[in-house]
mmCIF file of C-alpha atoms and ligand atoms in Angstrom:
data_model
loop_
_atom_site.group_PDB
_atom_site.id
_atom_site.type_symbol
_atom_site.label_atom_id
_atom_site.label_comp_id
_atom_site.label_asym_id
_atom_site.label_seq_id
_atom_site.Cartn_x
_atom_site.Cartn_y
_atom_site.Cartn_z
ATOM 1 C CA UNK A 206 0.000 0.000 0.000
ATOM 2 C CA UNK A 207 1.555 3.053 -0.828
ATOM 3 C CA UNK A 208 2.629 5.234 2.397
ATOM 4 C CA UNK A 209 3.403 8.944 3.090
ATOM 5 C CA UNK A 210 6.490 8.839 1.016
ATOM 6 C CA UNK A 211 4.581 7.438 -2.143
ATOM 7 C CA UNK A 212 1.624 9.288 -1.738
ATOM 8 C CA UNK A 213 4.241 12.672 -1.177
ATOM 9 C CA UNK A 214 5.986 11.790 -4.267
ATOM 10 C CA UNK A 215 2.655 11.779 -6.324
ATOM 11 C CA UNK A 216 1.432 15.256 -4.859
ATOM 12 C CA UNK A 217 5.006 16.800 -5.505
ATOM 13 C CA UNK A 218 4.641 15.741 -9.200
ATOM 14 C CA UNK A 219 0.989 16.170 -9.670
ATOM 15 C CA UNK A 220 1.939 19.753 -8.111
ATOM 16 C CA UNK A 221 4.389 20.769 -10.429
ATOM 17 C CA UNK A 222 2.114 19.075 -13.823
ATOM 18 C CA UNK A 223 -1.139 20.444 -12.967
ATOM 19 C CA UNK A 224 -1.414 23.282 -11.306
ATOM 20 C CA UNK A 225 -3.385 26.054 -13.748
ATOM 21 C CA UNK A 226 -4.535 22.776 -15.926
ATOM 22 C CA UNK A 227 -8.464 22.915 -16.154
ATOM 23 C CA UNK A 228 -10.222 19.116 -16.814
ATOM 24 C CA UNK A 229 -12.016 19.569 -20.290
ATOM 25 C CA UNK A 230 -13.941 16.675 -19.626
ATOM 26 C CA UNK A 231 -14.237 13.774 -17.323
ATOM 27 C CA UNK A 232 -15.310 10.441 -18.679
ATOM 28 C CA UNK A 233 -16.587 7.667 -15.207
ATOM 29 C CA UNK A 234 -16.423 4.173 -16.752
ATOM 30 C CA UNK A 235 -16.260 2.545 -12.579
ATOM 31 C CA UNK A 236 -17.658 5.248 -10.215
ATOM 32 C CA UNK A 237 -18.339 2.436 -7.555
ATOM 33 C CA UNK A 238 -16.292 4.291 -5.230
ATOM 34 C CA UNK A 239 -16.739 7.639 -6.213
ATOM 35 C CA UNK A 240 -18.807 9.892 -3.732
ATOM 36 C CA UNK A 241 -20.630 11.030 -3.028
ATOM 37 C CA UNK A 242 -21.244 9.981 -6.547
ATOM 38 C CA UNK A 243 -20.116 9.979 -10.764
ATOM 39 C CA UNK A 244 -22.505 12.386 -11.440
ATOM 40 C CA UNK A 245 -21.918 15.510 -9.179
ATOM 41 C CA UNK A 246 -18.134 15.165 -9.633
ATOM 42 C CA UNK A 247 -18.377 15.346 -13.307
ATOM 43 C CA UNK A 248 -20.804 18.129 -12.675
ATOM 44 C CA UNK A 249 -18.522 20.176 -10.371
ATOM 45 C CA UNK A 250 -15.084 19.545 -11.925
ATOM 46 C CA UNK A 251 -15.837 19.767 -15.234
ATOM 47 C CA UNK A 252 -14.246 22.824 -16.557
ATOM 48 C CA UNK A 253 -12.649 23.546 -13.091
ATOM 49 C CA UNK A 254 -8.967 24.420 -12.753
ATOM 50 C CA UNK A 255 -6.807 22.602 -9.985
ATOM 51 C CA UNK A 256 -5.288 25.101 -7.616
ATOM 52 C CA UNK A 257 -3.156 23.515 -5.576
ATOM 53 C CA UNK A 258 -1.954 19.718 -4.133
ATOM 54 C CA UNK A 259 -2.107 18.666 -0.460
ATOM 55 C CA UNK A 260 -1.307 15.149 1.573
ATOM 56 C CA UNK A 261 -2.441 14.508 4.969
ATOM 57 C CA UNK A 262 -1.514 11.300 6.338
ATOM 58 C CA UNK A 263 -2.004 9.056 3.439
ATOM 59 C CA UNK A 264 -5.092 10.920 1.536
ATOM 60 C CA UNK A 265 -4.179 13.049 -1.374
ATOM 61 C CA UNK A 266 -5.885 16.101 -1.404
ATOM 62 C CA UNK A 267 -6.530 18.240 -4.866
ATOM 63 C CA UNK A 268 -7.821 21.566 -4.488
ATOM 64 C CA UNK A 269 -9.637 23.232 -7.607
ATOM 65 C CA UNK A 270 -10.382 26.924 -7.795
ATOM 66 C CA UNK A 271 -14.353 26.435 -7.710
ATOM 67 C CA UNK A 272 -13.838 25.769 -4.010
ATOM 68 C CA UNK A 273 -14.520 22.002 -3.997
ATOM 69 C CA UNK A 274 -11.106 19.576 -3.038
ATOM 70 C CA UNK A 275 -11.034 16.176 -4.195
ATOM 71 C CA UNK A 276 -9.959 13.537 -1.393
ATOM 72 C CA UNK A 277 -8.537 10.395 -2.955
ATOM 73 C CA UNK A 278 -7.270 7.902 -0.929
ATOM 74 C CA UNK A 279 -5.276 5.239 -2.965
ATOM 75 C CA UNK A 280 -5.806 2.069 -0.761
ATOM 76 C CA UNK A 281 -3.734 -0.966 -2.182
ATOM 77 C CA UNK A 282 -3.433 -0.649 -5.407
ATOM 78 C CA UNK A 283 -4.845 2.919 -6.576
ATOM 79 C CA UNK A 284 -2.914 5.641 -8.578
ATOM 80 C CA UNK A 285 -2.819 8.598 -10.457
ATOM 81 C CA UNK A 286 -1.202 8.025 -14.043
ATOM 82 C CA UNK A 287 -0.581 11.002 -17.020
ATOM 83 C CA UNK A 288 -0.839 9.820 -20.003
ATOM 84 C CA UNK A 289 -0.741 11.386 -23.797
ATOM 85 C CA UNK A 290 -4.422 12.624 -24.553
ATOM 86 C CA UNK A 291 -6.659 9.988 -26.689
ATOM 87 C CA UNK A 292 -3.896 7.102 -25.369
ATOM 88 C CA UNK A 293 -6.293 3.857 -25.408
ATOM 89 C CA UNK A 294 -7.371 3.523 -21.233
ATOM 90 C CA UNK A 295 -6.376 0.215 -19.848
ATOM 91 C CA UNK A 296 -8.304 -1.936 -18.314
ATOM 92 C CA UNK A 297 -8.766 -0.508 -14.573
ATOM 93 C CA UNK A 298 -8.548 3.354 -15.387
ATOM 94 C CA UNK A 299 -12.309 4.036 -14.336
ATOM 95 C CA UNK A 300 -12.201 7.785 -14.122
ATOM 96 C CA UNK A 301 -10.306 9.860 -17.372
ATOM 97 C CA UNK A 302 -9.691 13.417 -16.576
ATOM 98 C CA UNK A 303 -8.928 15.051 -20.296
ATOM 99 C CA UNK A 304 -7.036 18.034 -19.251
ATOM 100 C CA UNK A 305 -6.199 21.518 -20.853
ATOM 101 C CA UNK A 306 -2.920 20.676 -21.557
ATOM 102 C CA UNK A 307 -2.739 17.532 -23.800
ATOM 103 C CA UNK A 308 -2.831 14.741 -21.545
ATOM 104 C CA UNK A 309 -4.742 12.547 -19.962
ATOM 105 C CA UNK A 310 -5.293 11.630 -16.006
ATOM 106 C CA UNK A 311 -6.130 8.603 -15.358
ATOM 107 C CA UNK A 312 -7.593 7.256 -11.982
ATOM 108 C CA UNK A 313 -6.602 3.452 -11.970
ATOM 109 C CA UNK A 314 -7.023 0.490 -9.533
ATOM 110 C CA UNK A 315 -6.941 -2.827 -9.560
ATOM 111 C CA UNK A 316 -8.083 -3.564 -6.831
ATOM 112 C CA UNK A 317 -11.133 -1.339 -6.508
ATOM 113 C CA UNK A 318 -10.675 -0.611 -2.802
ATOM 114 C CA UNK A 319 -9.477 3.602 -3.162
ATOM 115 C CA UNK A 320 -11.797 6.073 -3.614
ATOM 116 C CA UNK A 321 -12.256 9.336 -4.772
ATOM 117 C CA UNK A 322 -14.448 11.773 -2.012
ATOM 118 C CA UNK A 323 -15.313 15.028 -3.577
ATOM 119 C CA UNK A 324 -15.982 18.073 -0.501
ATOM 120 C CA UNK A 325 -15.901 21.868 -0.893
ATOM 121 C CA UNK A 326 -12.742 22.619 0.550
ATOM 122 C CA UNK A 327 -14.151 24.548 3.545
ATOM 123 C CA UNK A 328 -15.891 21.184 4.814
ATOM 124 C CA UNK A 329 -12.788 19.329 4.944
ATOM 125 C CA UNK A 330 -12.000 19.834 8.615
ATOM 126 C CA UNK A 331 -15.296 18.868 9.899
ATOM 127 C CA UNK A 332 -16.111 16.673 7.551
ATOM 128 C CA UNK A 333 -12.624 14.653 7.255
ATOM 129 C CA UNK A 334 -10.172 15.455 9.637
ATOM 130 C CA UNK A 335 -12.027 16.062 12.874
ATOM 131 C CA UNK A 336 -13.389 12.633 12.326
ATOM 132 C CA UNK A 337 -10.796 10.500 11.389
ATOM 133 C CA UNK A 338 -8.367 11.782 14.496
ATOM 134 C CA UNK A 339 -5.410 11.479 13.012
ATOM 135 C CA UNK A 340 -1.733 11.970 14.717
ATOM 136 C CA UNK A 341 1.341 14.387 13.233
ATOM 137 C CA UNK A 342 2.932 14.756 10.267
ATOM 138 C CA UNK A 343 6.100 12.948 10.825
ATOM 139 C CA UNK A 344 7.639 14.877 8.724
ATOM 140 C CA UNK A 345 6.390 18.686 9.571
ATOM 141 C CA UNK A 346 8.573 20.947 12.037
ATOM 142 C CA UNK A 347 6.393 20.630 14.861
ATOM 143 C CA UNK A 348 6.868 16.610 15.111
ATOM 144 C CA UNK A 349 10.052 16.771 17.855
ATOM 145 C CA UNK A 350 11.473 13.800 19.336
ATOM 146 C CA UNK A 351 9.640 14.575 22.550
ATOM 147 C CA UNK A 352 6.178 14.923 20.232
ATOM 148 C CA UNK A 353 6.944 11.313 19.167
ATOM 149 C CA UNK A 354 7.734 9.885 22.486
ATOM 150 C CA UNK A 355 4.478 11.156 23.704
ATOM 151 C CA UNK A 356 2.810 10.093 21.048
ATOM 152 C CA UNK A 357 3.600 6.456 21.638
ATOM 153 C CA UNK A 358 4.035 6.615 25.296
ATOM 154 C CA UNK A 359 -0.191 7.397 25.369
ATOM 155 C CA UNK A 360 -0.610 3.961 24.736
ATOM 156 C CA UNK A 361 2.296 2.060 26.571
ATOM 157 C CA UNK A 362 1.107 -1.307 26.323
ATOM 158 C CA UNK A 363 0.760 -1.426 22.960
ATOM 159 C CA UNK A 364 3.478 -3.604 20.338
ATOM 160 C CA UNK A 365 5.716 -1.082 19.018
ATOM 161 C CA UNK A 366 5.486 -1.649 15.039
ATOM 162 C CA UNK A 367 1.737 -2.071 14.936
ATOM 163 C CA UNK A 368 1.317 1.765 17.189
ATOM 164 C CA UNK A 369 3.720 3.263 14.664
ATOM 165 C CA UNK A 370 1.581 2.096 11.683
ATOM 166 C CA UNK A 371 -1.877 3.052 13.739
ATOM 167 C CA UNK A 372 -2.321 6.483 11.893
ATOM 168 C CA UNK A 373 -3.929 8.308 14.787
ATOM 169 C CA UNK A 374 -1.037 8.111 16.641
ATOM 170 C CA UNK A 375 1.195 8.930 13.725
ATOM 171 C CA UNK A 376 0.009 9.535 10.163
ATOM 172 C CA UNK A 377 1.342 8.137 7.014
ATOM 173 C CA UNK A 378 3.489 5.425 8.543
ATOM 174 C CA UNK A 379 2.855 2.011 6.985
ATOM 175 C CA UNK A 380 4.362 -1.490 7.177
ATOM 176 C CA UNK A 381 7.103 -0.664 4.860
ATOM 177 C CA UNK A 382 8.932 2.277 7.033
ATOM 178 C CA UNK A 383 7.523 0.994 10.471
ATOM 179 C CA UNK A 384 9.887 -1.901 9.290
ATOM 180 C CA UNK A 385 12.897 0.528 8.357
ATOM 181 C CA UNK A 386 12.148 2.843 11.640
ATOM 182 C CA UNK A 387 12.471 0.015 14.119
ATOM 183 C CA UNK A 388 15.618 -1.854 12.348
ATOM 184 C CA UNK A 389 17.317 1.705 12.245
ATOM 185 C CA UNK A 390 16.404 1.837 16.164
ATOM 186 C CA UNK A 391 17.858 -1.426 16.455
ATOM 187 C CA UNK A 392 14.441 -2.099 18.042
ATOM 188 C CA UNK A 393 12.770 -5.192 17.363
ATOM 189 C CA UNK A 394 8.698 -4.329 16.013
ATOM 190 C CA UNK A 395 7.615 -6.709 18.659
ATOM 191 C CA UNK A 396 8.419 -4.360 21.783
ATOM 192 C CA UNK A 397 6.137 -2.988 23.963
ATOM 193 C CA UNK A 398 6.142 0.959 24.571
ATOM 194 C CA UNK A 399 6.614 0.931 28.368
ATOM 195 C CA UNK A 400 9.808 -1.141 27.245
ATOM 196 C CA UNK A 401 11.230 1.490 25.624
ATOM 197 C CA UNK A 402 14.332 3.377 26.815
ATOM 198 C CA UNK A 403 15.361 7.601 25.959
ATOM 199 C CA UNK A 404 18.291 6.071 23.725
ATOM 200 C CA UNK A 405 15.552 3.701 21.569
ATOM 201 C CA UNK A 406 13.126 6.434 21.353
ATOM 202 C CA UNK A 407 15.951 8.961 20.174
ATOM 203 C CA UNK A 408 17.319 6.477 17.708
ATOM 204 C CA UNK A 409 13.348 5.598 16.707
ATOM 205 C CA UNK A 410 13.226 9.450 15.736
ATOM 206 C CA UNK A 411 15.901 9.301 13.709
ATOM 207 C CA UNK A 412 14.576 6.293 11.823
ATOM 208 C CA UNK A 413 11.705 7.690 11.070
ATOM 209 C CA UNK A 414 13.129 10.501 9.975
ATOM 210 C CA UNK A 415 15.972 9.286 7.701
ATOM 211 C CA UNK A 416 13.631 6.270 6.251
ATOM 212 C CA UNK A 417 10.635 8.373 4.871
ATOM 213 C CA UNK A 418 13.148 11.380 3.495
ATOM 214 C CA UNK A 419 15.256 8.771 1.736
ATOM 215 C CA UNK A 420 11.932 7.247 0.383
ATOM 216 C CA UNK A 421 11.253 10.636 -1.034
ATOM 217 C CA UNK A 422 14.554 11.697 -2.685
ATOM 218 C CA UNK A 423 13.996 8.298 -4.418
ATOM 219 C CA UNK A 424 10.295 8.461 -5.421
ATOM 220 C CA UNK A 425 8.905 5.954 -3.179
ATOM 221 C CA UNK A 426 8.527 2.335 -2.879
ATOM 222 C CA UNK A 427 7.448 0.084 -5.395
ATOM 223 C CA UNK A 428 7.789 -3.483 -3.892
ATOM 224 C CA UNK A 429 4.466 -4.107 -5.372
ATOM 225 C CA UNK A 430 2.177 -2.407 -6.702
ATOM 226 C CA UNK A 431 2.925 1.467 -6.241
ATOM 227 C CA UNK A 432 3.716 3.436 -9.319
ATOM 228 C CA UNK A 433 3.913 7.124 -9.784
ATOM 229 C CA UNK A 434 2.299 9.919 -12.011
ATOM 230 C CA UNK A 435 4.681 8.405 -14.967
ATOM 231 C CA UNK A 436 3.579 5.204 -14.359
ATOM 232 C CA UNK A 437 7.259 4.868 -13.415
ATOM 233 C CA UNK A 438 8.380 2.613 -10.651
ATOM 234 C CA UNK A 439 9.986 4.517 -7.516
ATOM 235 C CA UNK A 440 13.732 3.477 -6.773
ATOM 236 C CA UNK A 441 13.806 3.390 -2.926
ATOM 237 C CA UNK A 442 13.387 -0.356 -2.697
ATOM 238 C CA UNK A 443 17.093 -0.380 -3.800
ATOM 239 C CA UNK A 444 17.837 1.754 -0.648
ATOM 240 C CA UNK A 445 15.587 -0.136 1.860
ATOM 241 C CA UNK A 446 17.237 -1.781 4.648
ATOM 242 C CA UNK A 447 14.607 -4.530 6.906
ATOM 243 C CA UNK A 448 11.286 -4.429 5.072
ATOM 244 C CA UNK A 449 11.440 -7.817 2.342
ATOM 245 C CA UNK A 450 15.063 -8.087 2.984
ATOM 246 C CA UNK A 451 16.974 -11.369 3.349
ATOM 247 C CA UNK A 452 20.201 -10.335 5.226
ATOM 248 C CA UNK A 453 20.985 -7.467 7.901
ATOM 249 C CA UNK A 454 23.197 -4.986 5.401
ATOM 250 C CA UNK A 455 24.555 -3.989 9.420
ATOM 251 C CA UNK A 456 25.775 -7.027 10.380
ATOM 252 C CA UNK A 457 24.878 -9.607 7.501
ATOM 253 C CA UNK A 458 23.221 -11.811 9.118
ATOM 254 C CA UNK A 459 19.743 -13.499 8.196
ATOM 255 C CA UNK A 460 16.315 -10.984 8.803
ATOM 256 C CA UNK A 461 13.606 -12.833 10.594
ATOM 257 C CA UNK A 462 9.814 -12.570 9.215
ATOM 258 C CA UNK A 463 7.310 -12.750 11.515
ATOM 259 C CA UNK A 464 3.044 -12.151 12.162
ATOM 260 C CA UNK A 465 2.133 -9.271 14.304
ATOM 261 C CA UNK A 466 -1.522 -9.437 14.208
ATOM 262 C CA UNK A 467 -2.485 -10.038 10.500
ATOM 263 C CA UNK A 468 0.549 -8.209 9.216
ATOM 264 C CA UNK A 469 4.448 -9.449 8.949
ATOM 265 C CA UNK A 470 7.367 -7.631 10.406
ATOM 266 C CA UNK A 471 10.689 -7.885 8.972
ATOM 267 C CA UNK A 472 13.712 -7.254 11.674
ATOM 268 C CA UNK A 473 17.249 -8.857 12.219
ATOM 269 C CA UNK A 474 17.467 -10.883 15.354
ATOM 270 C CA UNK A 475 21.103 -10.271 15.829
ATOM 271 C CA UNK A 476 20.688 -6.134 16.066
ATOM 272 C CA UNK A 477 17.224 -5.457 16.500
ATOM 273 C CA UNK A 478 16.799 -6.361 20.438
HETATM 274 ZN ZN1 ZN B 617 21.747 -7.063 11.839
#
């Protein structure tokens, strides 16, 4: 599923490719999970102009200059793809966006689970936010060390990887870079919070930190199914570290994979205590 860092890579180049482009027509050939339905977003964004490109947590958020923002929330296999106008749509693109300047944007998923949730912009805090409750930005100013460490400390009996990927305590964290936070803590995923020492939360931080930025600078993950605006794989697999690794690149020896819940957790037994 993509996470902050793939869902950040889209809005950075959906922000520099559309911004100013107005949607000439929109063509629904899926609006199953489209609200709150095909026809009153084709109504409203049909000659509209997109403004500007937000992310909170993992929801993508495109603003248009009639006041309304589109939420999309990719899910598992959901993205955005540009493609040359009149280019023939695959399969799963269900909405087509024909934009003002030559291409194509394509909403595509295979998997049907995203959707796209159209608002006026000024409902978005009541409508969104104060209901789904979710935690900081990891990756804003305001998320210190000692933000973090509260964060997680509120529930201290909780198992440290699955609280990291629990989006109202942090947002935008997923499996991938709990994975990478907790092997650059040398922390296994399966501690509990009130376990936890000052040097493992500081190091946890940092983790967090260096593992979504890197993810970034290298256009996300695409272990499976993520691709971005290009339809271009990201590169940051290559840089990964624990997540669907076999050996520690630390101390080379073999990474463990293990259920938490419903969900696996890579980590290396030998420097993850
Ligand atoms: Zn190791």
């Amino acid at each position: 599923m993509p996470e902050l860092p793939e869902v950040e890579t889209v809005r950075r180049q959906m922000s520099q490719a559309l911004v100013g482009v107005k949607i000439k027509k929109i063509i629904v050939r899926f609006g199953g999970r489209i609200q709150p339905s095909a026809a009153v977003l084709t109504k409203v964004l049909t000659g509209a102009k997109f403004q500007s490109f937000e992310r909170r947590a993992k929801l993508l958020l495109s603003n248009f200059n009639n006041g309304w923002t589109l939420v999309t929330h990719l899910k598992m296999t959901g993205k955005y793809v540009l493609k040359k106008h009149g280019t023939t749509p695959e399969k799963h693109a269900h909405v087509i966006f024909e934009l003002s300047n030559g291409f194509d944007l394509w909403f595509h998923d295979v998997r049907k689970f995203g959707y796209l949730k159209l608002l006026k912009t000024n409902d978005l805090e009541t409508k969104i936010f104060g209901k789904e409750n979710y935690g900081p930005e990891p990756l804003e100013k305001s998320f210190t060390m000692a933000v973090m460490t509260e964060r997680l400390k509120m529930r201290p009996k909780k198992l440290l990887k699955p609280l990291l990927m629990d989006p109202t305590c942090i947002a935008g964290i997923g499996n991938i870079y709990a994975d990478e936070a907790c092997w650059h803590a040398r922390t296994r995923p399966t501690r509990r919070i009130n376990t936890l020492t000052k040097l493992e939360f500081a190091a946890l931080y940092e983790g967090i930190q260096t593992s979504l930025k890197e993810s970034i600078k290298h256009r996300g993950a695409s272990s499976e199914n993520y691709r971005d605006l290009y339809d271009t794989e990201g590169e940051s697999v290559k840089f990964l570290h624990a997540y669907g690794k076999e050996k520690c690149p630390r101390c080379h020896g073999a990474m463990k994979k293990i259920k938490i819940g419903s969900r696996s957790a890579h980590f290396c037994p030998k420097c993850q205590s």
